[in-house]
Amino acid sequence: MRAVLSGGGTAGHINPAIFIAKKILEKEPDSEILFVGTPAGMENRLVAKEGFPIRHVEVMGFQRKLSLRNVKAAYLAFSSVGKAKKILRSFKPDVVIGTGGYVSWPVLKAASSMKIPTLIHEQNAYPGLTTRKLSQVVDRVCLSFDASRKYFSCDEGKMVLTGNPTAPELGTLSARKARSELGISAPFLLSYGGSLGATEINKAVFAVAKEYSCRKPIFHTHAFGVREYEEWMNLEKTEGICRFGNVKFCDYIYDMPKQMLAADLVISRSGAITLAELSCLGKPAILIPSPNVTDNHQYKNALVYAEEGAAVLIEEKDLTSEKLKNEIDRILNSPEVLASMSKNMKKLAFPGATDRIWEEICKIRK
């Protein structure tokens, strides 16, 4: 199989494309994979790390208010389709797959006009504008939530409930082995606010690490995000939190499956892929939804998990280091609470999603 994959902007769009690419190679090892992203997007770093080739088209999102930026965005939305066609003619793919982000628009739009089989995957309960628009022209729309159907105006027969793909490593490594490889010998707290970072989470977690983590017999790893890492590490040099050895700060967690497997408790946003991974592993979580997403879908996601007793929900407007510290202490100090949250988290799992997506790829492939 020759497959083109396109997804960009954040890890929430990029990682599903990487997981699908790995599934293609698992099923057909002699396949050739090409990614298409934007010149400056995070996809360049994450895709390159996995060893896949990547080419570029320039595209940008529209703002909700009138602005000159929207004039440029409109121009790129049109011109980028032509650039995408050139890439597709050169590579000659059997199938083109999109996982969201603005870059998916020109690539799948071009593929559809060239009669190349196309598939898009929507990770969230409330689908993005790019996915909704592309659903009119692609051959298959893979959904992660059945409730998403009502937001699409395409043919019902195009839509298939598959769930969210998760990292293949989640099923090949045990929690015990992950903890051994990471040198974890005490309760392990893992925290992050997304691939780009989250200021309010960083503030609260930094204070927790300073006042709680380095004074407790626990291990704590936190990712600040690529945008804020340098700023927070400059502050860390003054505070010296990491000198105790049990606290580790980084910009991005590149071995997330291993870190998640090893963790006893996870603090994170409530993006769809994160929740899919947490439920797959049965990891108790403190969820802090991003307030800056369309239709507040992260809050809606987190509320489902909180109501099922799988996670604690703290809205960002209510987040303080004291509240966060108290919840960490309550959960980590109670084996019964940890076990109950883990059991409830596993009930929300949707295993085998990547295999179902592979099946849909095979159905539309010529």
Tab-separated table of C-alpha atoms in Angstrom:
chain	number	residue	atom	x	y	z
A	1	MET	CA	0.000	0.000	0.000
A	2	ARG	CA	1.068	3.552	-0.745
A	3	ALA	CA	-0.584	5.821	1.818
A	4	VAL	CA	-0.535	9.563	2.440
A	5	LEU	CA	-1.456	10.749	5.932
A	6	SER	CA	-2.157	14.309	6.985
A	7	GLY	CA	-2.869	15.739	10.409
A	8	GLY	CA	-1.318	18.698	12.168
A	9	GLY	CA	-1.389	21.538	14.648
A	10	THR	CA	-1.313	19.568	17.891
A	11	ALA	CA	-0.289	16.088	18.981
A	12	GLY	CA	-3.990	15.254	19.281
A	13	HIS	CA	-4.207	15.290	15.468
A	14	ILE	CA	-0.690	14.101	14.668
A	15	ASN	CA	-0.400	11.031	16.894
A	16	PRO	CA	-3.531	9.307	15.529
A	17	ALA	CA	-2.035	9.607	12.038
A	18	ILE	CA	1.215	8.073	13.292
A	19	PHE	CA	-0.691	5.217	14.976
A	20	ILE	CA	-2.607	4.527	11.747
A	21	ALA	CA	0.638	4.581	9.743
A	22	LYS	CA	2.168	2.021	12.101
A	23	LYS	CA	-0.906	-0.183	11.753
A	24	ILE	CA	-0.594	-0.075	7.954
A	25	LEU	CA	3.031	-1.192	8.204
A	26	GLU	CA	2.083	-3.908	10.692
A	27	LYS	CA	-0.516	-5.284	8.289
A	28	GLU	CA	1.485	-4.748	5.094
A	29	PRO	CA	5.186	-4.301	5.953
A	30	ASP	CA	6.223	-3.377	2.401
A	31	SER	CA	3.897	-0.336	2.383
A	32	GLU	CA	5.214	3.157	1.671
A	33	ILE	CA	4.047	6.021	3.873
A	34	LEU	CA	4.205	9.771	3.257
A	35	PHE	CA	3.056	12.481	5.658
A	36	VAL	CA	1.971	15.942	4.537
A	37	GLY	CA	2.093	18.776	7.048
A	38	THR	CA	2.737	22.492	7.346
A	39	PRO	CA	6.299	23.892	7.190
A	40	ALA	CA	6.445	24.997	10.837
A	41	GLY	CA	3.987	22.621	12.496
A	42	MET	CA	4.682	20.234	15.359
A	43	GLU	CA	4.064	17.377	12.931
A	44	ASN	CA	7.594	17.874	11.584
A	45	ARG	CA	9.164	17.008	14.929
A	46	LEU	CA	6.848	14.125	15.829
A	47	VAL	CA	6.739	12.539	12.372
A	48	ALA	CA	10.503	12.834	11.897
A	49	LYS	CA	11.071	11.121	15.240
A	50	GLU	CA	9.126	8.108	13.925
A	51	GLY	CA	11.236	8.018	10.756
A	52	PHE	CA	8.481	8.826	8.259
A	53	PRO	CA	9.115	11.218	5.355
A	54	ILE	CA	7.102	14.446	5.312
A	55	ARG	CA	6.334	17.074	2.678
A	56	HIS	CA	4.643	20.426	3.137
A	57	VAL	CA	1.791	22.661	2.100
A	58	GLU	CA	1.163	26.075	3.619
A	59	VAL	CA	-2.250	26.584	5.162
A	60	MET	CA	-3.641	28.425	8.185
A	61	GLY	CA	-6.870	28.587	10.145
A	62	PHE	CA	-9.582	31.204	9.982
A	63	GLN	CA	-10.323	33.526	12.875
A	64	ARG	CA	-13.901	33.981	14.005
A	65	LYS	CA	-13.657	37.769	13.723
A	66	LEU	CA	-13.000	39.781	10.574
A	67	SER	CA	-9.283	40.293	10.040
A	68	LEU	CA	-6.585	40.537	7.377
A	69	ARG	CA	-5.394	37.151	8.545
A	70	ASN	CA	-8.582	35.651	7.153
A	71	VAL	CA	-7.777	37.069	3.711
A	72	LYS	CA	-4.478	35.186	3.738
A	73	ALA	CA	-6.174	32.088	5.143
A	74	ALA	CA	-8.696	32.136	2.300
A	75	TYR	CA	-5.921	32.488	-0.270
A	76	LEU	CA	-3.957	29.591	1.230
A	77	ALA	CA	-7.065	27.413	1.468
A	78	PHE	CA	-7.365	27.759	-2.311
A	79	SER	CA	-3.703	27.700	-3.376
A	80	SER	CA	-2.665	24.882	-1.048
A	81	VAL	CA	-4.959	22.446	-2.859
A	82	GLY	CA	-2.882	22.890	-6.012
A	83	LYS	CA	0.326	22.251	-4.076
A	84	ALA	CA	-1.213	19.141	-2.522
A	85	LYS	CA	-2.144	17.829	-5.972
A	86	LYS	CA	1.486	18.070	-7.071
A	87	ILE	CA	2.580	16.038	-4.050
A	88	LEU	CA	-0.075	13.392	-4.696
A	89	ARG	CA	0.773	13.109	-8.401
A	90	SER	CA	4.396	12.537	-7.468
A	91	PHE	CA	3.720	9.935	-4.752
A	92	LYS	CA	0.741	8.184	-6.431
A	93	PRO	CA	-1.009	6.986	-3.251
A	94	ASP	CA	-3.578	4.190	-3.047
A	95	VAL	CA	-5.334	5.983	-0.198
A	96	VAL	CA	-5.197	9.377	1.546
A	97	ILE	CA	-6.044	9.637	5.256
A	98	GLY	CA	-6.688	12.770	7.304
A	99	THR	CA	-6.809	13.095	11.082
A	100	GLY	CA	-7.735	16.758	11.457
A	101	GLY	CA	-6.035	20.099	11.693
A	102	TYR	CA	-6.095	22.694	8.931
A	103	VAL	CA	-3.512	20.854	6.841
A	104	SER	CA	-5.956	17.997	6.261
A	105	TRP	CA	-8.152	20.287	4.162
A	106	PRO	CA	-5.991	20.787	1.041
A	107	VAL	CA	-4.621	17.229	1.083
A	108	LEU	CA	-7.970	15.426	1.221
A	109	LYS	CA	-9.706	17.981	-0.964
A	110	ALA	CA	-7.047	17.425	-3.626
A	111	ALA	CA	-7.196	13.642	-3.272
A	112	SER	CA	-10.969	13.609	-3.615
A	113	SER	CA	-10.853	15.688	-6.794
A	114	MET	CA	-8.260	13.240	-8.179
A	115	LYS	CA	-10.543	10.251	-7.390
A	116	ILE	CA	-8.090	8.827	-4.861
A	117	PRO	CA	-9.843	6.929	-2.027
A	118	THR	CA	-10.068	9.136	1.065
A	119	LEU	CA	-10.787	8.657	4.767
A	120	ILE	CA	-10.938	11.087	7.670
A	121	HIS	CA	-10.871	10.307	11.361
A	122	GLU	CA	-12.497	12.577	13.934
A	123	GLN	CA	-11.164	12.236	17.469
A	124	ASN	CA	-13.585	14.456	19.391
A	125	ALA	CA	-17.241	14.276	20.317
A	126	TYR	CA	-17.720	17.690	18.728
A	127	PRO	CA	-16.049	17.495	15.297
A	128	GLY	CA	-13.804	20.231	13.967
A	129	LEU	CA	-14.747	22.496	11.066
A	130	THR	CA	-12.168	20.897	8.754
A	131	THR	CA	-13.594	17.420	9.330
A	132	ARG	CA	-17.184	18.578	8.891
A	133	LYS	CA	-16.355	20.247	5.588
A	134	LEU	CA	-14.322	17.320	4.284
A	135	SER	CA	-17.055	14.830	5.172
A	136	GLN	CA	-18.914	16.043	2.081
A	137	VAL	CA	-16.171	14.871	-0.301
A	138	VAL	CA	-14.342	11.940	1.315
A	139	ASP	CA	-15.250	8.257	1.003
A	140	ARG	CA	-15.278	7.373	4.701
A	141	VAL	CA	-15.703	9.251	8.002
A	142	CYS	CA	-14.436	7.385	11.078
A	143	LEU	CA	-15.959	8.551	14.361
A	144	SER	CA	-14.795	8.135	17.943
A	145	PHE	CA	-18.136	9.015	19.555
A	146	ASP	CA	-21.520	7.921	18.263
A	147	ALA	CA	-22.952	11.273	19.369
A	148	SER	CA	-20.799	12.975	16.698
A	149	ARG	CA	-23.107	11.806	13.909
A	150	LYS	CA	-25.579	14.638	14.454
A	151	TYR	CA	-22.960	17.252	13.562
A	152	PHE	CA	-22.361	15.878	10.062
A	153	SER	CA	-24.583	16.513	7.057
A	154	CYS	CA	-22.965	13.875	4.846
A	155	ASP	CA	-24.444	10.541	3.778
A	156	GLU	CA	-25.071	8.394	6.873
A	157	GLY	CA	-23.523	5.436	5.094
A	158	LYS	CA	-20.123	7.125	5.079
A	159	MET	CA	-19.892	7.254	8.859
A	160	VAL	CA	-18.415	4.387	10.877
A	161	LEU	CA	-17.881	4.252	14.634
A	162	THR	CA	-14.295	3.103	15.205
A	163	GLY	CA	-13.132	4.773	18.422
A	164	ASN	CA	-9.831	6.564	18.878
A	165	PRO	CA	-6.539	4.917	17.881
A	166	THR	CA	-3.986	4.479	20.630
A	167	ALA	CA	-0.260	3.893	20.595
A	168	PRO	CA	0.620	0.299	19.660
A	169	GLU	CA	3.157	0.261	22.485
A	170	LEU	CA	0.293	0.293	25.000
A	171	GLY	CA	-0.332	-3.362	24.328
A	172	THR	CA	3.273	-4.575	24.246
A	173	LEU	CA	4.700	-3.336	27.548
A	174	SER	CA	3.604	-4.163	31.093
A	175	ALA	CA	3.296	-1.569	33.834
A	176	ARG	CA	5.902	-3.445	35.864
A	177	LYS	CA	8.387	-3.429	32.994
A	178	ALA	CA	7.696	0.243	32.258
A	179	ARG	CA	8.360	1.158	35.892
A	180	SER	CA	11.545	-0.901	35.880
A	181	GLU	CA	12.866	0.729	32.715
A	182	LEU	CA	12.099	4.207	34.103
A	183	GLY	CA	13.598	3.437	37.494
A	184	ILE	CA	10.311	4.027	39.330
A	185	SER	CA	10.244	2.514	42.830
A	186	ALA	CA	7.518	4.585	44.523
A	187	PRO	CA	4.094	6.043	43.601
A	188	PHE	CA	4.455	7.837	40.257
A	189	LEU	CA	2.617	11.050	39.366
A	190	LEU	CA	2.616	12.016	35.675
A	191	SER	CA	1.390	15.463	34.614
A	192	TYR	CA	1.204	17.502	31.424
A	193	GLY	CA	-1.010	20.117	29.815
A	194	GLY	CA	-0.784	19.196	26.156
A	195	SER	CA	1.860	19.212	23.456
A	196	LEU	CA	2.135	23.016	23.351
A	197	GLY	CA	1.716	23.540	27.081
A	198	ALA	CA	-0.891	25.087	29.395
A	199	THR	CA	0.031	28.074	31.545
A	200	GLU	CA	-2.456	27.554	34.382
A	201	ILE	CA	-1.632	23.868	34.711
A	202	ASN	CA	2.078	24.672	34.652
A	203	LYS	CA	1.614	27.216	37.447
A	204	ALA	CA	-0.318	24.833	39.672
A	205	VAL	CA	1.892	21.813	39.011
A	206	PHE	CA	5.114	23.782	39.544
A	207	ALA	CA	3.829	24.861	42.960
A	208	VAL	CA	2.782	21.266	43.747
A	209	ALA	CA	6.222	19.989	42.756
A	210	LYS	CA	7.878	22.610	44.929
A	211	GLU	CA	5.716	22.130	48.033
A	212	TYR	CA	4.522	18.531	47.731
A	213	SER	CA	6.331	16.244	45.302
A	214	CYS	CA	9.878	16.925	46.441
A	215	ARG	CA	8.835	16.371	50.082
A	216	LYS	CA	7.027	13.072	49.517
A	217	PRO	CA	8.327	9.572	48.701
A	218	ILE	CA	6.950	9.767	45.150
A	219	PHE	CA	8.238	10.242	41.622
A	220	HIS	CA	6.803	13.115	39.600
A	221	THR	CA	7.353	13.909	35.906
A	222	HIS	CA	5.826	17.006	34.327
A	223	ALA	CA	5.946	18.303	30.742
A	224	PHE	CA	5.676	22.089	30.425
A	225	GLY	CA	5.058	22.084	26.661
A	226	VAL	CA	7.372	23.358	23.963
A	227	ARG	CA	6.258	26.985	24.212
A	228	GLU	CA	6.836	27.463	27.945
A	229	TYR	CA	9.589	25.000	28.772
A	230	GLU	CA	12.493	27.443	28.722
A	231	GLU	CA	10.660	30.000	30.855
A	232	TRP	CA	9.793	27.475	33.567
A	233	MET	CA	13.221	25.881	33.553
A	234	ASN	CA	14.764	29.295	34.162
A	235	LEU	CA	12.585	29.509	37.271
A	236	GLU	CA	13.524	25.973	38.270
A	237	LYS	CA	17.187	26.999	38.312
A	238	THR	CA	16.273	29.440	41.072
A	239	GLU	CA	14.035	27.048	43.020
A	240	GLY	CA	16.186	23.940	42.544
A	241	ILE	CA	13.233	21.525	42.659
A	242	CYS	CA	14.880	18.883	40.484
A	243	ARG	CA	17.906	18.577	42.742
A	244	PHE	CA	15.960	16.134	44.926
A	245	GLY	CA	16.037	13.574	42.113
A	246	ASN	CA	12.402	12.463	42.288
A	247	VAL	CA	11.041	15.371	40.212
A	248	LYS	CA	11.697	15.585	36.501
A	249	PHE	CA	10.695	18.421	34.164
A	250	CYS	CA	10.687	18.215	30.352
A	251	ASP	CA	9.262	20.024	27.339
A	252	TYR	CA	7.404	17.087	25.799
A	253	ILE	CA	6.968	13.432	26.745
A	254	TYR	CA	8.253	11.450	23.779
A	255	ASP	CA	7.756	8.028	25.381
A	256	MET	CA	4.183	8.668	26.545
A	257	PRO	CA	2.985	5.020	26.395
A	258	LYS	CA	5.762	3.915	28.750
A	259	GLN	CA	5.228	6.880	31.084
A	260	MET	CA	1.470	6.302	31.196
A	261	LEU	CA	1.876	2.597	31.886
A	262	ALA	CA	4.195	3.358	34.790
A	263	ALA	CA	2.005	6.085	36.303
A	264	ASP	CA	-0.245	5.612	39.322
A	265	LEU	CA	-2.050	8.909	38.712
A	266	VAL	CA	-2.176	11.200	35.672
A	267	ILE	CA	-2.930	14.937	35.592
A	268	SER	CA	-3.863	16.132	32.112
A	269	ARG	CA	-6.236	17.904	29.784
A	270	SER	CA	-9.188	15.884	28.522
A	271	GLY	CA	-8.543	15.629	24.804
A	272	ALA	CA	-10.013	12.609	23.091
A	273	ILE	CA	-6.771	10.710	22.478
A	274	THR	CA	-5.580	11.242	26.044
A	275	LEU	CA	-8.857	9.864	27.387
A	276	ALA	CA	-8.719	6.895	25.023
A	277	GLU	CA	-5.248	6.032	26.291
A	278	LEU	CA	-6.150	6.520	29.948
A	279	SER	CA	-9.210	4.295	29.652
A	280	CYS	CA	-7.274	1.649	27.709
A	281	LEU	CA	-4.741	1.454	30.546
A	282	GLY	CA	-7.206	2.009	33.380
A	283	LYS	CA	-5.275	4.969	34.773
A	284	PRO	CA	-6.923	7.188	37.423
A	285	ALA	CA	-6.779	10.834	36.400
A	286	ILE	CA	-7.267	14.408	37.462
A	287	LEU	CA	-8.683	16.115	34.374
A	288	ILE	CA	-8.352	19.857	33.774
A	289	PRO	CA	-10.206	20.598	30.507
A	290	SER	CA	-8.975	23.316	28.208
A	291	PRO	CA	-11.483	26.199	28.237
A	292	ASN	CA	-10.258	27.335	24.804
A	293	VAL	CA	-11.782	24.684	22.567
A	294	THR	CA	-14.798	24.675	20.296
A	295	ASP	CA	-18.102	24.047	22.078
A	296	ASN	CA	-16.206	23.320	25.307
A	297	HIS	CA	-15.876	19.689	24.219
A	298	GLN	CA	-13.019	18.892	26.612
A	299	TYR	CA	-15.232	19.743	29.576
A	300	LYS	CA	-17.986	17.525	28.175
A	301	ASN	CA	-15.504	14.678	27.720
A	302	ALA	CA	-14.142	15.061	31.251
A	303	LEU	CA	-17.625	15.223	32.769
A	304	VAL	CA	-18.434	11.754	31.429
A	305	TYR	CA	-15.333	10.308	33.081
A	306	ALA	CA	-15.929	12.159	36.342
A	307	GLU	CA	-19.562	11.001	36.536
A	308	GLU	CA	-18.389	7.407	36.048
A	309	GLY	CA	-15.948	7.730	38.954
A	310	ALA	CA	-12.928	7.269	36.698
A	311	ALA	CA	-11.483	10.758	37.151
A	312	VAL	CA	-11.608	13.966	39.151
A	313	LEU	CA	-12.695	17.025	37.172
A	314	ILE	CA	-11.227	20.429	38.028
A	315	GLU	CA	-12.146	23.319	35.767
A	316	GLU	CA	-9.277	25.656	34.995
A	317	LYS	CA	-11.123	28.611	36.562
A	318	ASP	CA	-11.206	26.678	39.842
A	319	LEU	CA	-7.659	25.337	39.669
A	320	THR	CA	-5.296	26.142	42.529
A	321	SER	CA	-2.155	24.397	43.683
A	322	GLU	CA	-3.814	23.719	47.042
A	323	LYS	CA	-6.847	22.028	45.479
A	324	LEU	CA	-4.623	20.004	43.171
A	325	LYS	CA	-2.337	18.967	46.020
A	326	ASN	CA	-5.288	17.856	48.150
A	327	GLU	CA	-6.711	15.690	45.351
A	328	ILE	CA	-3.315	14.106	44.640
A	329	ASP	CA	-2.883	13.327	48.323
A	330	ARG	CA	-6.406	11.894	48.671
A	331	ILE	CA	-6.014	9.576	45.674
A	332	LEU	CA	-2.418	8.414	46.073
A	333	ASN	CA	-2.845	7.737	49.786
A	334	SER	CA	-5.818	5.420	49.253
A	335	PRO	CA	-5.312	2.058	47.490
A	336	GLU	CA	-9.094	1.636	47.511
A	337	VAL	CA	-9.680	4.921	45.661
A	338	LEU	CA	-6.957	4.107	43.136
A	339	ALA	CA	-8.404	0.656	42.484
A	340	SER	CA	-11.957	1.956	42.110
A	341	MET	CA	-10.941	4.737	39.707
A	342	SER	CA	-8.864	2.300	37.662
A	343	LYS	CA	-11.765	-0.149	37.375
A	344	ASN	CA	-14.158	2.600	36.311
A	345	MET	CA	-11.669	3.973	33.786
A	346	LYS	CA	-11.341	0.567	32.101
A	347	LYS	CA	-15.120	0.410	31.666
A	348	LEU	CA	-14.866	3.401	29.321
A	349	ALA	CA	-12.238	1.818	27.061
A	350	PHE	CA	-12.839	1.314	23.327
A	351	PRO	CA	-10.202	-1.296	22.367
A	352	GLY	CA	-9.271	-2.231	18.815
A	353	ALA	CA	-9.943	1.200	17.273
A	354	THR	CA	-6.874	1.206	15.031
A	355	ASP	CA	-7.779	-2.228	13.666
A	356	ARG	CA	-11.266	-0.977	12.807
A	357	ILE	CA	-9.785	2.008	10.993
A	358	TRP	CA	-7.509	-0.375	9.066
A	359	GLU	CA	-10.573	-2.376	8.021
A	360	GLU	CA	-12.218	0.772	6.658
A	361	ILE	CA	-9.042	1.683	4.758
A	362	CYS	CA	-9.121	-1.751	3.116
A	363	LYS	CA	-12.774	-1.323	2.151
A	364	ILE	CA	-12.227	1.938	0.242
A	365	ARG	CA	-8.849	0.976	-1.233
A	366	LYS	CA	-9.016	0.291	-4.947
